[in-house]
Tab-separated table of C-alpha atoms (C1' of nucleotides) and ligand atoms in Angstrom:
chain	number	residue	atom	x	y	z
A	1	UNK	CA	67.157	-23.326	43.371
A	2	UNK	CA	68.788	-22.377	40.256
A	3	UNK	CA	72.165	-24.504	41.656
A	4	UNK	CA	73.149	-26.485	38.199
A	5	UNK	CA	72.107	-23.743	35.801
A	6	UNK	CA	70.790	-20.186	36.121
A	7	UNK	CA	67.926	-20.596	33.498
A	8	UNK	CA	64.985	-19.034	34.465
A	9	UNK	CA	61.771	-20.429	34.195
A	10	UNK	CA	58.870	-19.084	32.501
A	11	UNK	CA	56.283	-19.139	35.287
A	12	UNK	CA	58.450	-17.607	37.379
A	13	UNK	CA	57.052	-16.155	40.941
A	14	UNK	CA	53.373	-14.617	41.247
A	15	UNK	CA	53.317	-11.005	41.414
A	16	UNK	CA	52.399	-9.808	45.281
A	17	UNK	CA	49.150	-8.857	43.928
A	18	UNK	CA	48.372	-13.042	42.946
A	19	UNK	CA	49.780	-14.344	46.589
A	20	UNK	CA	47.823	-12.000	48.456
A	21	UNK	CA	44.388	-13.195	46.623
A	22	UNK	CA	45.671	-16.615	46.881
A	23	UNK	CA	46.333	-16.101	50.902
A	24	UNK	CA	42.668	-14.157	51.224
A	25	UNK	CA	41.355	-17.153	49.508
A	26	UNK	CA	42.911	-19.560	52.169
A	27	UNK	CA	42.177	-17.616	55.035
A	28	UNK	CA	38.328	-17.404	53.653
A	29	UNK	CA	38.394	-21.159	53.041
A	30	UNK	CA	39.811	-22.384	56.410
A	31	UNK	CA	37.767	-20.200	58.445
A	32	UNK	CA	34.417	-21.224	57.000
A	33	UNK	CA	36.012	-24.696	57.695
A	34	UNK	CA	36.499	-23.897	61.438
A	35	UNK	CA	40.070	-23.698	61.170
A	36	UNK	CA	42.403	-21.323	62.550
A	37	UNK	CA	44.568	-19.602	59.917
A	38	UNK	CA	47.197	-18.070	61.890
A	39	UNK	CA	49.966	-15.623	61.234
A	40	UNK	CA	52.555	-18.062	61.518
A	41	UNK	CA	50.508	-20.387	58.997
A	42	UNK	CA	50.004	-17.406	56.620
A	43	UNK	CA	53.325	-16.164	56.732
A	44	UNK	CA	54.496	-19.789	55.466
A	45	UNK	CA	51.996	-19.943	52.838
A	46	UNK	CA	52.731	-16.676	51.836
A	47	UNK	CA	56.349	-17.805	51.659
A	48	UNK	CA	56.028	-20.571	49.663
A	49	UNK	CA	53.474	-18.734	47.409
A	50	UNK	CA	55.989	-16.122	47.021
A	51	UNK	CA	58.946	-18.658	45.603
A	52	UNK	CA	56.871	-19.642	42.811
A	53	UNK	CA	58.550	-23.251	43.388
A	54	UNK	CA	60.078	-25.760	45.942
A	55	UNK	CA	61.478	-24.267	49.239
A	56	UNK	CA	63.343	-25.901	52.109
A	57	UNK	CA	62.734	-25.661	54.872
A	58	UNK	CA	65.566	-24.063	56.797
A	59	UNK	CA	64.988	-21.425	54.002
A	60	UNK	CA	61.530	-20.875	55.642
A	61	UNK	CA	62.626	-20.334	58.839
A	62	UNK	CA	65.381	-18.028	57.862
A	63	UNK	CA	63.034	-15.791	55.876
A	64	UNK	CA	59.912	-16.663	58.361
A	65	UNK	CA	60.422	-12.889	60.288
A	66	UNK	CA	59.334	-9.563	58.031
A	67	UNK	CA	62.535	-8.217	59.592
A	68	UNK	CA	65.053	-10.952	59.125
A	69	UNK	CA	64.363	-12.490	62.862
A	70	UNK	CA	64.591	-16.146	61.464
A	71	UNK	CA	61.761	-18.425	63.073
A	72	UNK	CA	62.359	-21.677	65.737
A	73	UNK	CA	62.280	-24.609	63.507
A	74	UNK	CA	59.127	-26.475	65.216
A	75	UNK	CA	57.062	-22.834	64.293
A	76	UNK	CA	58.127	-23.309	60.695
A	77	UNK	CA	57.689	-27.509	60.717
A	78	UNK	CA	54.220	-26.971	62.503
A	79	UNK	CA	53.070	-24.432	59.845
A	80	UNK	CA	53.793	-26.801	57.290
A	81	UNK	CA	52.528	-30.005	58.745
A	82	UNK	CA	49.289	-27.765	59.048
A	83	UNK	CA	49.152	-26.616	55.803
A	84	UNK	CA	49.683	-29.939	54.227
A	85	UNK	CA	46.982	-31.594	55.784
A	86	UNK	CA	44.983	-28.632	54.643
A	87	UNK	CA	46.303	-29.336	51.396
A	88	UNK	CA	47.691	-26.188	50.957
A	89	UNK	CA	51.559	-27.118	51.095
A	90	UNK	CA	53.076	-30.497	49.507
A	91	UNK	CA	56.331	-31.778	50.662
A	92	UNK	CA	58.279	-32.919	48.181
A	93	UNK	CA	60.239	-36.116	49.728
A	94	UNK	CA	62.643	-36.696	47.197
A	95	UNK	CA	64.187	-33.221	46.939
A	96	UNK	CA	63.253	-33.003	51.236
A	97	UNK	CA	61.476	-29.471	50.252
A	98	UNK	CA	57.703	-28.002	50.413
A	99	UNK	CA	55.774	-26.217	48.037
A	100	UNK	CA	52.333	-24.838	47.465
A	101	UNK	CA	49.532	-26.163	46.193
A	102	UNK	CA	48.816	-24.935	42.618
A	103	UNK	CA	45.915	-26.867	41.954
A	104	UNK	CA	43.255	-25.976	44.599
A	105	UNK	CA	41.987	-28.915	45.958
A	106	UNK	CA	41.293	-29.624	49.926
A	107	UNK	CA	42.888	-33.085	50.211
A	108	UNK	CA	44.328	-34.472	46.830
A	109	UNK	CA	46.923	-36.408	45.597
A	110	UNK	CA	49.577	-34.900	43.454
A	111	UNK	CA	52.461	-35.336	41.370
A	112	UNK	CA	55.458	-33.234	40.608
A	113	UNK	CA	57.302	-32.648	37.650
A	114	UNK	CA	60.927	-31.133	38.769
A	115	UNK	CA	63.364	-29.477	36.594
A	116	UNK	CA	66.591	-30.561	38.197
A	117	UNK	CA	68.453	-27.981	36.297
A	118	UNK	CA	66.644	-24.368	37.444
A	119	UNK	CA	64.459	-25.761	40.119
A	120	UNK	CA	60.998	-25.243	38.326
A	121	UNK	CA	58.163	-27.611	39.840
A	122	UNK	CA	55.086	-28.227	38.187
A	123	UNK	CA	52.516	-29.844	40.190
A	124	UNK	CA	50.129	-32.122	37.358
A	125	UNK	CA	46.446	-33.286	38.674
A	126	UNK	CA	47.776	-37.065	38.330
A	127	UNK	CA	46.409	-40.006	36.501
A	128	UNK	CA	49.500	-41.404	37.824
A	129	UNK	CA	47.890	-41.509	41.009
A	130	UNK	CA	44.608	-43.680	39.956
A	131	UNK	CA	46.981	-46.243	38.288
A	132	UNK	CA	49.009	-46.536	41.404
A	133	UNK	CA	46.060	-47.665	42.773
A	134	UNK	CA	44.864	-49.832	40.633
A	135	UNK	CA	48.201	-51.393	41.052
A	136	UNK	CA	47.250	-51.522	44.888
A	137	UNK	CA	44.466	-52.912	44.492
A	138	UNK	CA	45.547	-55.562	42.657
A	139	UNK	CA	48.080	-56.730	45.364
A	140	UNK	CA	46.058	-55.747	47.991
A	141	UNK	CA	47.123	-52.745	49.560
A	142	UNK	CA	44.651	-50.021	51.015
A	143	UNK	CA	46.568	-47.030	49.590
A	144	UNK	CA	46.019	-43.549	52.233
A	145	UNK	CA	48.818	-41.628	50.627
A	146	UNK	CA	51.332	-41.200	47.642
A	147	UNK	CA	54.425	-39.613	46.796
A	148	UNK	CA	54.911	-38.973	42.989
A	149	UNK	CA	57.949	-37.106	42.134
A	150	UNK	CA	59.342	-37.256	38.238
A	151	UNK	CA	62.918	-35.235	37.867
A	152	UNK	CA	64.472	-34.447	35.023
A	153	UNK	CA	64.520	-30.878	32.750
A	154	UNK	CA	61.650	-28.861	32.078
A	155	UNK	CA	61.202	-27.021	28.299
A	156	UNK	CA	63.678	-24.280	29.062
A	157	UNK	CA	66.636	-26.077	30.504
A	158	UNK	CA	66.174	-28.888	27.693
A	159	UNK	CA	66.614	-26.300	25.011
A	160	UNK	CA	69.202	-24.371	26.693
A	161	UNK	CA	71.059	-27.942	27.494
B	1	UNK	CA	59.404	-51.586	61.381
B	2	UNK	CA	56.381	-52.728	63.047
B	3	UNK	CA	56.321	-49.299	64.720
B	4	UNK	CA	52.319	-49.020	64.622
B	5	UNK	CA	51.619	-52.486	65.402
B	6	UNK	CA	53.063	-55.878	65.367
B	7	UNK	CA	51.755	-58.200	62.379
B	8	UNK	CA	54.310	-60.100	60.283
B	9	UNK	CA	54.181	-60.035	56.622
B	10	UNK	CA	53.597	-62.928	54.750
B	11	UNK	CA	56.725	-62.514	52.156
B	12	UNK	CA	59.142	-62.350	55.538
B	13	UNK	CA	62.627	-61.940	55.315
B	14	UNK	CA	64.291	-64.453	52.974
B	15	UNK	CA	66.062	-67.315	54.422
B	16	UNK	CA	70.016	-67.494	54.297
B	17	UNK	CA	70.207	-69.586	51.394
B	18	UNK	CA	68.218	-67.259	49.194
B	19	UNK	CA	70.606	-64.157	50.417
B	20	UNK	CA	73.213	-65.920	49.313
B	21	UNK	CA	72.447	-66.950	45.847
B	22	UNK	CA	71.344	-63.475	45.235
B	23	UNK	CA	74.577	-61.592	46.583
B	24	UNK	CA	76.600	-64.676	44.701
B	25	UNK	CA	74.186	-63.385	41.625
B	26	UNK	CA	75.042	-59.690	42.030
B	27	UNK	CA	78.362	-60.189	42.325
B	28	UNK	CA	78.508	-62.115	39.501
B	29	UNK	CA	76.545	-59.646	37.578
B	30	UNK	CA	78.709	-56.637	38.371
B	31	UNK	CA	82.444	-58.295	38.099
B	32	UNK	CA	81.376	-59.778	34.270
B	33	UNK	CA	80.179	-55.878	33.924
B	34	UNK	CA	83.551	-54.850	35.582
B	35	UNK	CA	82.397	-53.282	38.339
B	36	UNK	CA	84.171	-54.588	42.080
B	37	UNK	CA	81.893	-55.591	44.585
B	38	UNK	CA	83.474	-55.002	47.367
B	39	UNK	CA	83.409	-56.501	50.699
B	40	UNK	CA	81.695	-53.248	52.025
B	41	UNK	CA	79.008	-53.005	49.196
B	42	UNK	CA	78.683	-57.167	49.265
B	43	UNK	CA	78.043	-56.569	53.086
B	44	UNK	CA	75.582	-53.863	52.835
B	45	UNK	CA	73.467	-55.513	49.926
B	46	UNK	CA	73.610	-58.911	52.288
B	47	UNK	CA	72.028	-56.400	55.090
B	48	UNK	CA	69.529	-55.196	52.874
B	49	UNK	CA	68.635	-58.568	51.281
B	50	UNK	CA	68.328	-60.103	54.799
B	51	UNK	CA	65.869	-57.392	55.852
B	52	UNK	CA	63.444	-58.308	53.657
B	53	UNK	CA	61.938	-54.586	54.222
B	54	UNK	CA	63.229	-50.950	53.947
B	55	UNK	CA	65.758	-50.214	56.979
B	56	UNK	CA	67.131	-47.411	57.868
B	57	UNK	CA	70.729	-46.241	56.959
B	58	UNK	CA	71.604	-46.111	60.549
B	59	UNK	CA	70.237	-49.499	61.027
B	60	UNK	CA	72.688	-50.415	58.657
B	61	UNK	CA	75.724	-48.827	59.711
B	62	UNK	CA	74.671	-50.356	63.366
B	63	UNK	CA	74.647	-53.568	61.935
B	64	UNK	CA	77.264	-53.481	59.358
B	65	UNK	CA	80.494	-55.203	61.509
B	66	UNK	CA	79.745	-59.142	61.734
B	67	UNK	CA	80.978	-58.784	65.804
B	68	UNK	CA	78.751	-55.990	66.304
B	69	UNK	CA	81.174	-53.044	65.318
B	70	UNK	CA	79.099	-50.473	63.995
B	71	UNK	CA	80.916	-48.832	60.632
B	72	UNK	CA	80.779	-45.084	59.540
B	73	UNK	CA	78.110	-43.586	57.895
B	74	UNK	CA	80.219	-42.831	54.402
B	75	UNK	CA	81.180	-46.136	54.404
B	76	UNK	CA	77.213	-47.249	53.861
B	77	UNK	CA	76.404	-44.224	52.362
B	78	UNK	CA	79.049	-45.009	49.569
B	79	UNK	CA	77.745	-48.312	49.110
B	80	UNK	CA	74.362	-47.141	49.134
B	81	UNK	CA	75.204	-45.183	46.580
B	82	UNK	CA	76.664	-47.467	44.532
B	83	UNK	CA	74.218	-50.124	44.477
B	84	UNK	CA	71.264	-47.755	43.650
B	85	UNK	CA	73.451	-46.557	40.765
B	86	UNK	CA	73.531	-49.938	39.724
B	87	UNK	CA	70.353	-50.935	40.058
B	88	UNK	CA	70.685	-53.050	43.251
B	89	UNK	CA	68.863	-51.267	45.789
B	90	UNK	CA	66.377	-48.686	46.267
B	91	UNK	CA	66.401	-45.105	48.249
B	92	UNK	CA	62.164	-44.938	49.391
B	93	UNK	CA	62.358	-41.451	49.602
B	94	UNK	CA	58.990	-41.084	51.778
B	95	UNK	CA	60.534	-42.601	54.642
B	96	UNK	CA	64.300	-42.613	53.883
B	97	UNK	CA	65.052	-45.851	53.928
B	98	UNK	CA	66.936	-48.139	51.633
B	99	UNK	CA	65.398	-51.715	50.058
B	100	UNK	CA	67.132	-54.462	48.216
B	101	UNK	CA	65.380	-54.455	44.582
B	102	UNK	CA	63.590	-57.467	44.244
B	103	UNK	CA	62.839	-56.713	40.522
B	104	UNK	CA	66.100	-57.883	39.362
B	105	UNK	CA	66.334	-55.291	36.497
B	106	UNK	CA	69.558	-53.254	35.991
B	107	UNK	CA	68.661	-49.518	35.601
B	108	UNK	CA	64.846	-49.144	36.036
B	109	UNK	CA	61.685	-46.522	37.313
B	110	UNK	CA	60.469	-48.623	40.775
B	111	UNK	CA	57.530	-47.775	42.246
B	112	UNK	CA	56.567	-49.017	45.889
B	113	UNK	CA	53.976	-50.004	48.112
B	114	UNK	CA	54.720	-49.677	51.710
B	115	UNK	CA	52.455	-50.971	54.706
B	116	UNK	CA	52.677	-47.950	57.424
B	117	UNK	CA	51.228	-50.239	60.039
B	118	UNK	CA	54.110	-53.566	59.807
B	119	UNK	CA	56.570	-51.676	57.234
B	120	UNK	CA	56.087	-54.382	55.038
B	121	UNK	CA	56.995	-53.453	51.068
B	122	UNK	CA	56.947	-54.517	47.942
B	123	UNK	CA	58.410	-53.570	44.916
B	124	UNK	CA	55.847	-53.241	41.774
B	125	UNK	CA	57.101	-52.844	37.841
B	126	UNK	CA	55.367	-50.276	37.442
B	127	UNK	CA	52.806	-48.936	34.827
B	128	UNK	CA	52.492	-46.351	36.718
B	129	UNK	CA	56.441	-44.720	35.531
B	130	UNK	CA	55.405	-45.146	31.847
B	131	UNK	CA	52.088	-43.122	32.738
B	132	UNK	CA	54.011	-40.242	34.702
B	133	UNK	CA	56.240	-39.928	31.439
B	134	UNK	CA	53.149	-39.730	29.285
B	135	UNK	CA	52.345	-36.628	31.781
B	136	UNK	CA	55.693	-35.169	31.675
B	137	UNK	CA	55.805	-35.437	27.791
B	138	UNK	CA	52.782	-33.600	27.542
B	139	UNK	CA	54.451	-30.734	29.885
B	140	UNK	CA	57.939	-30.715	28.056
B	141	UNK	CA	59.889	-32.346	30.642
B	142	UNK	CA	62.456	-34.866	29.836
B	143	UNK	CA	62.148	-37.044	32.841
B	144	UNK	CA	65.230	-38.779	34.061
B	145	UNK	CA	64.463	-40.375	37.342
B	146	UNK	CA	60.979	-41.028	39.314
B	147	UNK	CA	60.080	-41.385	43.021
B	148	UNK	CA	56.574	-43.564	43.087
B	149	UNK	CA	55.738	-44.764	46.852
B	150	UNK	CA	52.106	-45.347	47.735
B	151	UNK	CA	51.942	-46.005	51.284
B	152	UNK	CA	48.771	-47.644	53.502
B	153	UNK	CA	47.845	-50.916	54.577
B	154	UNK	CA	49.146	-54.183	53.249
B	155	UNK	CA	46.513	-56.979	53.355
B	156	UNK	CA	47.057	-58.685	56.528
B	157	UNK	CA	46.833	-55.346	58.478
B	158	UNK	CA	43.879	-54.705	57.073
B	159	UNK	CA	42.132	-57.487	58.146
B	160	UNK	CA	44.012	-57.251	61.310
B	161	UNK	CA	42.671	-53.482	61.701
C	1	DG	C1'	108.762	-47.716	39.246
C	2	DG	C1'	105.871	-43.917	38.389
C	3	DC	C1'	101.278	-42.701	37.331
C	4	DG	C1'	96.158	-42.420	37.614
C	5	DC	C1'	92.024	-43.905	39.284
C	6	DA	C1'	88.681	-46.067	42.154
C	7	DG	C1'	87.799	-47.360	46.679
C	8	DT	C1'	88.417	-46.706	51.917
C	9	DG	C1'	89.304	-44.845	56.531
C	10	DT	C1'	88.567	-41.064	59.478
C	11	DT	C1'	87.220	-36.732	61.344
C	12	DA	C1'	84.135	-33.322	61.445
C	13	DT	C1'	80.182	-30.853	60.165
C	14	DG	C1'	76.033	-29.610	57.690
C	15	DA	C1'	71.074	-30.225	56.884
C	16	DG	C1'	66.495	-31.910	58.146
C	17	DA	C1'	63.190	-32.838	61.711
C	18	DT	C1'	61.147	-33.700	66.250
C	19	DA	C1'	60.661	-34.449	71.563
C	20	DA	C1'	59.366	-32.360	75.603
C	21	DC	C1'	57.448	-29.044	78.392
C	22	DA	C1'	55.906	-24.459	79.724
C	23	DT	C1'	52.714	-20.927	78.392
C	24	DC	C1'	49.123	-18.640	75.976
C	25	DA	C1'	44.666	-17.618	73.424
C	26	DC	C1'	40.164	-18.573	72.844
C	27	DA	C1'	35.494	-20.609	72.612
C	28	DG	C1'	31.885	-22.668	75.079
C	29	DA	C1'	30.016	-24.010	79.605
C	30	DT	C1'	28.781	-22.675	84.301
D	1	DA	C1'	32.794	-13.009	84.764
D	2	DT	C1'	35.034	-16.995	85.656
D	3	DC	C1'	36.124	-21.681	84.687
D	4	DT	C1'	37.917	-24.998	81.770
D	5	DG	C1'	39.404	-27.752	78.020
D	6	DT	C1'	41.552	-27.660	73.573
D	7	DG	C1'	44.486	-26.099	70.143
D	8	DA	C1'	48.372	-23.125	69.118
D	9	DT	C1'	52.977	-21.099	70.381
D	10	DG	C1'	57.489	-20.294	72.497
D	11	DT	C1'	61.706	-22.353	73.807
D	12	DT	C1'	65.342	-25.520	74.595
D	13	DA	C1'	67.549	-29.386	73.417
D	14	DT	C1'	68.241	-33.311	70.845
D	15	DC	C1'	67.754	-36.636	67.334
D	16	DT	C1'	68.151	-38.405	62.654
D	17	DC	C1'	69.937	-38.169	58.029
D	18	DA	C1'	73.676	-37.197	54.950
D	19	DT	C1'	77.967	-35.262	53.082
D	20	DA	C1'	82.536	-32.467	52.886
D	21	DA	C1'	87.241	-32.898	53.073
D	22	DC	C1'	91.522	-35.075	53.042
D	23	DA	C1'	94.828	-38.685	53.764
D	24	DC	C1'	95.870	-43.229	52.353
D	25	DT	C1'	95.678	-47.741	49.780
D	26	DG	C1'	95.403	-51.230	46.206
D	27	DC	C1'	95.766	-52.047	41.548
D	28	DG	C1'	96.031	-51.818	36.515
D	29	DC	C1'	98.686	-49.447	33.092
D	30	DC	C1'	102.549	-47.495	30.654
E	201	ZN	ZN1	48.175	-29.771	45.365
E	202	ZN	ZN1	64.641	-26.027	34.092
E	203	ZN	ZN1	64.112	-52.491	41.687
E	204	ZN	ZN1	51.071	-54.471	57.146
DNA sequence: GGCGCAGTGTTATGAGATAACATCACAGAT
DNA sequence: ATCTGTGATGTTATCTCATAACACTGCGCC
């Protein structure tokens, strides 16, 4: 990102040192679950750990080979559909990019707070997403998934204006 | 819709006469605000109105000639365009579609509820927007815009299961 | 009547995502 | 050790979604 300004953002990408624990900590997970953590899968994750922030998906598969090889898109889309039902990845629909999960949990809904200045996403642990369903509830809806995307400018780029 | 099964909604599409007095209402709206409706946005927002549920832009541009002559896409994307700037319809990101706004309101945060099995949707004033910019406050972010959809099963397909 | 601006028409292309089918890897059963 | 079913990949092609670019038009304004 960075397209409308070049600000940078203070919690910018995790050192090497932070995605590989955070990839080791995956791998561990999904394997006690049973699942099969793949290289393709890991080199995604480890991808999208590495941005630090929302990454499309051609931009995947174009960086998807240690050597520059870029990837087939359905080996990139695959890894992703994977990892998001893991919840490991989120897609965020209304920017059409993924990112990773920053807040642990298996199967969660989140929300996303994206500076549309430098690109920064922060993913909050939503109350948003219990109201929503209160609102459900109220007219009736059985509620299986959200999307809950705020845009706007984070601290840096509101300052820097 | 009705991809994943084939209930009808109870709020169906509205009849003619309903359409008409809300297009006659837009237009109204926008001329005394000195915008031009144009036949092409007039035409699209009668589409959308019709519909009664989110459709596809290529639905629309398939549909958009009265004797069945399909238009271009920048002709519906343009008048997409212009009535979500004003207020008129909505972009569901989730499933990229486009809805007629049924809350009447000018410039406002929508949130959605969308029924994956019959496609029906409806349009909630939302807490929920006011509660995401509590969140974003809290972060620092000035929020500008919001995408809320919360997607599952609208009463009648539950029961119909 | 010359200008500027908003809207359109048209062509072409870019960006995002998936269908379909062949092949492969692997765990558990025989 | 083989068989066999299931999940994962490789590969090709295609589909859907959306916009760039540029010429042209209608209209209010000076
Ligand atoms: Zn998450
Ligand atoms: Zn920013
Ligand atoms: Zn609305
Ligand atoms: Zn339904």
């Amino acid at each position: 990102m960075g397209d409308a300004c070049h600000h940078h953002h203070t919690d910018g990408p995790p050192g090497a040192a932070e995605v590989e624990r955070a990839l080791a900590a995956a791998d561990g997970r999904l394997t006690a679950e049973g699942e099969r953590m793949t290289a393709a899968r890991l080199r995604v994750l480890a991808l999208l750990l590495g941005a630090g922030e929302p990454v499309k998906a051609y931009d995947l598969i174009a960086r998807f080979g240690e050597d520059g090889q870029p990837a087939k898109p359905p080996t990139v889309y695959r890894a992703l559909e994977f990892l998001e039902r893991k919840g490991l990845a989120h897609r965020i629909a209304s920017i059409s990019a993924y990112v990773a999960c920053t807040s642990g949990g298996r199967d969660h809904a989140a929300a996303f707070l994206i500076c549309d200045c430098c690109g920064a996403t922060q993913e909050v642990s939503s109350p948003v997403a219990g109201d929503l369903g209160l609102v459900a509830d109220a007219a009736g809806y059985a509620i299986e998934r959200t999307t809950i995307e705020a845009h706007g400018r984070c601290p840096a780029c509101r300052i820097a204006a």
